[in-house]
CSV table of N, CA and C in Angstrom, one decimal:
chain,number,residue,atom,x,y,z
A,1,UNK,N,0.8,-1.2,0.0
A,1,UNK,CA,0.0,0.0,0.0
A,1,UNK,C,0.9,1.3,0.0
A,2,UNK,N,2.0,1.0,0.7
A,2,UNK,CA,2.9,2.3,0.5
A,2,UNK,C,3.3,2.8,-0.9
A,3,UNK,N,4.0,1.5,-1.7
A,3,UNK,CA,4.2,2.1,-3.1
A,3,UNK,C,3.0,2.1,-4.0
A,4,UNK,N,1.3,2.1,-3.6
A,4,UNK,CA,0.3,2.4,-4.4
A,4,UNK,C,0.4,4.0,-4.2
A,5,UNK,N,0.6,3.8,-2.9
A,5,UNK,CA,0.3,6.0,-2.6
A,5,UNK,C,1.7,6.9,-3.1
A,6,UNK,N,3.0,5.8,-3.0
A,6,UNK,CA,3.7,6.5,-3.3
A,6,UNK,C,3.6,6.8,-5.3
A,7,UNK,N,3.4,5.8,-6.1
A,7,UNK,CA,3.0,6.1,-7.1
A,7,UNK,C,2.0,6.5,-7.7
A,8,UNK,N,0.9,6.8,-6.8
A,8,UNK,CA,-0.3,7.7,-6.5
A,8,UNK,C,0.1,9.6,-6.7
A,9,UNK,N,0.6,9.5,-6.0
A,9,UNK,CA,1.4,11.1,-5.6
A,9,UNK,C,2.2,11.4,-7.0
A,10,UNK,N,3.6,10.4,-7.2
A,10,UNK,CA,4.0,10.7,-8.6
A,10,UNK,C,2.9,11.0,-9.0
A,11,UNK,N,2.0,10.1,-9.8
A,11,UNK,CA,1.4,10.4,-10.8
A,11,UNK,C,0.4,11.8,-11.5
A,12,UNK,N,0.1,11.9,-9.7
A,12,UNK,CA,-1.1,13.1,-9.8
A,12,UNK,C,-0.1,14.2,-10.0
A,13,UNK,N,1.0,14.1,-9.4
A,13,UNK,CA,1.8,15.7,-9.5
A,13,UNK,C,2.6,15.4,-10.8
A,14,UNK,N,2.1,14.9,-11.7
A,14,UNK,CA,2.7,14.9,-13.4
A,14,UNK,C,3.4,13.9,-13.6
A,15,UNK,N,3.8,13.0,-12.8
A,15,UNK,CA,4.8,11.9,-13.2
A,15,UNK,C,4.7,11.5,-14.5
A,16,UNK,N,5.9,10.5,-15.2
A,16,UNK,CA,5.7,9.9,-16.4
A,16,UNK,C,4.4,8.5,-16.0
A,17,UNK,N,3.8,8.4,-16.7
A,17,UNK,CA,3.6,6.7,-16.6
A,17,UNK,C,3.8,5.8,-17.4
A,18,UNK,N,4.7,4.8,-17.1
A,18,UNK,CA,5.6,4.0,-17.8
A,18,UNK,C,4.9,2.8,-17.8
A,19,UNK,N,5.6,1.8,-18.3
A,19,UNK,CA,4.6,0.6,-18.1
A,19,UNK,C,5.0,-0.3,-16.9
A,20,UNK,N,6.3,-0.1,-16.6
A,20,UNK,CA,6.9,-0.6,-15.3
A,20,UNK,C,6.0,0.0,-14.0
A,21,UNK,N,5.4,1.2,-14.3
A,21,UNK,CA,4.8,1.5,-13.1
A,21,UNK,C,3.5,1.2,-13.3
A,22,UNK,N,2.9,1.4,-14.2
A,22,UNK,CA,1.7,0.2,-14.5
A,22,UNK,C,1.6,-0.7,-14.3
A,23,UNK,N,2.6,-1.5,-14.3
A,23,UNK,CA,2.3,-3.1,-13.7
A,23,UNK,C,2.7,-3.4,-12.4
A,24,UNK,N,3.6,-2.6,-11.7
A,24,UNK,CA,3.8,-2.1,-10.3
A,24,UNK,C,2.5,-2.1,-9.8
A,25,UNK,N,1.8,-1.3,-10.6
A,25,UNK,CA,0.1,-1.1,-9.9
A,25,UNK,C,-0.7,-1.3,-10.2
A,26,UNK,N,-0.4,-2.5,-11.2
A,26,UNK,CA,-1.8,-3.5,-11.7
A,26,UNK,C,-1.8,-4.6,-10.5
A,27,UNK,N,-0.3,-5.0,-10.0
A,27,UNK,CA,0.0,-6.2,-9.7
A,27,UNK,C,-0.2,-5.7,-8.0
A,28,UNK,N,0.0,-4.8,-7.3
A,28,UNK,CA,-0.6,-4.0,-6.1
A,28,UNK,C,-1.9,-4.6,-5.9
A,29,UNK,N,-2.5,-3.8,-7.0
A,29,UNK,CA,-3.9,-3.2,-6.5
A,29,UNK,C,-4.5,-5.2,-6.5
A,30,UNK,N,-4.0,-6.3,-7.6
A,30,UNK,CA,-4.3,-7.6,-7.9
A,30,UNK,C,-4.3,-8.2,-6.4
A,31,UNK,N,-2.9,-8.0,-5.6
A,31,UNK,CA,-2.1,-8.8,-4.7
A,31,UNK,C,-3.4,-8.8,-3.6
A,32,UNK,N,-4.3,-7.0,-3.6
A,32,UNK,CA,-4.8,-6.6,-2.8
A,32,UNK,C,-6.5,-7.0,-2.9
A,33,UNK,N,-6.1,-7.7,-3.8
A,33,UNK,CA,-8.0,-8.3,-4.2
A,33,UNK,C,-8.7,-6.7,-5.1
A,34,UNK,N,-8.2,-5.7,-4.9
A,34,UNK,CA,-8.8,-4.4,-5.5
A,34,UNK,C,-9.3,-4.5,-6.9
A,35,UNK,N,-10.0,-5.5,-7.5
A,35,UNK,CA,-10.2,-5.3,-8.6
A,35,UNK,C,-10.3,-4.0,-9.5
A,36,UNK,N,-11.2,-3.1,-8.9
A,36,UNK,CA,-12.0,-2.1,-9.3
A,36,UNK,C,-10.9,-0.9,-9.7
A,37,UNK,N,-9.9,-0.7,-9.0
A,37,UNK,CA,-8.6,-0.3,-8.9
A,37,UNK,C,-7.9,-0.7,-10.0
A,38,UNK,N,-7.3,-2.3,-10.0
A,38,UNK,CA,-6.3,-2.9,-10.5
A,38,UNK,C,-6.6,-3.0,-12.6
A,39,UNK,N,-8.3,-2.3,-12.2
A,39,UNK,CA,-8.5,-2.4,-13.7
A,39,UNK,C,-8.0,-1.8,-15.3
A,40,UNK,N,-7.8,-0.9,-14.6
A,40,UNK,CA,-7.0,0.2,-15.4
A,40,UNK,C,-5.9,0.2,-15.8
A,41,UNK,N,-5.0,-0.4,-14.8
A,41,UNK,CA,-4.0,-0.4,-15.4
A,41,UNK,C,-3.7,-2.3,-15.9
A,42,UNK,N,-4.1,-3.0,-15.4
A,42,UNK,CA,-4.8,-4.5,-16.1
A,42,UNK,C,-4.4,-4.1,-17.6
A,43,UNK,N,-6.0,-3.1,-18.1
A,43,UNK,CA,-6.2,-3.1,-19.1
A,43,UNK,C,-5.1,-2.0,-20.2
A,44,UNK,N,-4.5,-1.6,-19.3
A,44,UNK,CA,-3.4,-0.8,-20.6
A,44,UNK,C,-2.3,-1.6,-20.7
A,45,UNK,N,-2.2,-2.3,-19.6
A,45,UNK,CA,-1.0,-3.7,-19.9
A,45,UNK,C,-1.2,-4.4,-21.1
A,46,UNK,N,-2.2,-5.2,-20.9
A,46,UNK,CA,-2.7,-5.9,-21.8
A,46,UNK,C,-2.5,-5.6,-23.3
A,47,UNK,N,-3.2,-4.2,-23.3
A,47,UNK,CA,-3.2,-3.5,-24.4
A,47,UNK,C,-1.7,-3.6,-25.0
A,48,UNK,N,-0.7,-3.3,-24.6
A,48,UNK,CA,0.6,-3.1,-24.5
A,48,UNK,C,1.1,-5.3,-24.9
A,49,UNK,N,0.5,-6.1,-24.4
A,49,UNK,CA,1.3,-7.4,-24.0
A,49,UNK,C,-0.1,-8.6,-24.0
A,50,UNK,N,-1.1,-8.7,-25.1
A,50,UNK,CA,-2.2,-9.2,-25.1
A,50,UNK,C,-1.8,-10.8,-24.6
A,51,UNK,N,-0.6,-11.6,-24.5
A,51,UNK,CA,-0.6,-12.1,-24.3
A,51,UNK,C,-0.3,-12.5,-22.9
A,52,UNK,N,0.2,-12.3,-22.1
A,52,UNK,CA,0.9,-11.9,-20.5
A,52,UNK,C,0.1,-12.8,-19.9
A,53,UNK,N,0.5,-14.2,-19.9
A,53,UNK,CA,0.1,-15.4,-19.1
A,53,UNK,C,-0.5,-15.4,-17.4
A,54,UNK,N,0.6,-14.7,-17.1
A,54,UNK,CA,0.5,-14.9,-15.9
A,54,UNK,C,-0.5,-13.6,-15.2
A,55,UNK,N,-0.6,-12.7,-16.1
A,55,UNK,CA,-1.5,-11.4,-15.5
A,55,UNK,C,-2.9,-11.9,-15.9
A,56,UNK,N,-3.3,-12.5,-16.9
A,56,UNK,CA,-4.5,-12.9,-17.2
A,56,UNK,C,-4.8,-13.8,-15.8
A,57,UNK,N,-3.6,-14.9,-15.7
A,57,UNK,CA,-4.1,-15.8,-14.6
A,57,UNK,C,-4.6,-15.3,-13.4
A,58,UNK,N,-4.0,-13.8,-12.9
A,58,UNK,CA,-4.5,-13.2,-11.4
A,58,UNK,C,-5.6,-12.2,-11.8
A,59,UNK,N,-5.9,-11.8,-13.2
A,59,UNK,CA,-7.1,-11.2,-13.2
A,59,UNK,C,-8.2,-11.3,-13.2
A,60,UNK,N,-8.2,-12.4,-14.1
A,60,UNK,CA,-9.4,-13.1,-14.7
A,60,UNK,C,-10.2,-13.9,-12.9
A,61,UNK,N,-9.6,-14.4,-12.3
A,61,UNK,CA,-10.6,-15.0,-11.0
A,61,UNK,C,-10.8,-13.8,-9.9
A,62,UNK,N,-9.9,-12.4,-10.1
A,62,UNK,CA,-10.2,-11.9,-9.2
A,62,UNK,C,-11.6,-10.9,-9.9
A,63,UNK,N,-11.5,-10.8,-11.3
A,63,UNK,CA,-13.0,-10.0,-11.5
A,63,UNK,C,-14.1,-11.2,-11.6
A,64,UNK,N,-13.8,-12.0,-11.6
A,64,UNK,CA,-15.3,-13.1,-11.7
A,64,UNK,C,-15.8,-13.0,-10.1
A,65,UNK,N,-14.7,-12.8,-9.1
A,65,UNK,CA,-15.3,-12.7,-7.7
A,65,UNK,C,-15.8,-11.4,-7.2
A,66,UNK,N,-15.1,-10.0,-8.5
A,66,UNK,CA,-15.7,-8.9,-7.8
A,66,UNK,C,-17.0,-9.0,-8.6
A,67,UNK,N,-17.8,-9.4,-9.1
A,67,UNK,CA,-19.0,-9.8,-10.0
A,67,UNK,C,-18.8,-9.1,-11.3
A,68,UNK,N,-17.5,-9.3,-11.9
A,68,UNK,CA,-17.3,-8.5,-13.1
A,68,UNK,C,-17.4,-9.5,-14.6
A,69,UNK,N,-17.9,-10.6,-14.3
A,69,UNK,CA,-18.1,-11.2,-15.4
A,69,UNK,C,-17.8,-11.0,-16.6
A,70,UNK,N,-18.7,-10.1,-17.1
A,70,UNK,CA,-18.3,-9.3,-18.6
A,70,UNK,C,-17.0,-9.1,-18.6
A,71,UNK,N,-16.3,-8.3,-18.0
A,71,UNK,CA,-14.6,-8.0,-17.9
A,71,UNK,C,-14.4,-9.3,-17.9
A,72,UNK,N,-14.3,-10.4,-17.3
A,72,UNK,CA,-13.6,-11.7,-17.5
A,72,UNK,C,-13.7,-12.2,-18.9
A,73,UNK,N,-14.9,-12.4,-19.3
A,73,UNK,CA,-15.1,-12.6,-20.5
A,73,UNK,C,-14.1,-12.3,-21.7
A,74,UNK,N,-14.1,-10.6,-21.7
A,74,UNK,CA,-13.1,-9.4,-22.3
A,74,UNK,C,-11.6,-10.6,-22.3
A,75,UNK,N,-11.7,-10.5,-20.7
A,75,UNK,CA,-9.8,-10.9,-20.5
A,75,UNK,C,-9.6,-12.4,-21.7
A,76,UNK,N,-10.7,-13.2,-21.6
A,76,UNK,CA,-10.0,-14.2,-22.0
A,76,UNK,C,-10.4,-14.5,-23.9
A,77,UNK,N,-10.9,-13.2,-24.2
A,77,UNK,CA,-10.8,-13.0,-25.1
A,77,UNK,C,-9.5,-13.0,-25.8
């Protein structure tokens, strides 16, 4: 939670956003069950690496449990 706020603060006060810090805090917000959070940047990863094995594997059961179905669907598209 510290490096979500600490990359929270970068960001808001203009930081770059890189994809290293995107996956920093796709893989945070994932670790943290935060679906609703972790979505965003989930989905610019993705966009960036459609195939990313192992990120599919921790996203996909954690939005089927936040009731995000449709997004699961999306992922395993």
């Amino acid at each position: 939670t510290d490096m979500i706020h600490s990359y929270t603060l970068y960001l808001s006060h203009g930081g770059e956003e890189t994809e290293q810090i995107d996956s920093a805090l796709a893989r945070a917000y994932l670790n943290l069950g935060d679906y609703d959070n972790a979505k965003r940047f989930v989905t610019q990863l993705l966009a960036q690496r459609p195939d990313d094995m192992a990120l599919l594997q921790q996203v996909i059961p954690l939005a089927l449990d936040s009731d995000h179905a449709e997004d699961a669907a999306e992922f395993l598209k």
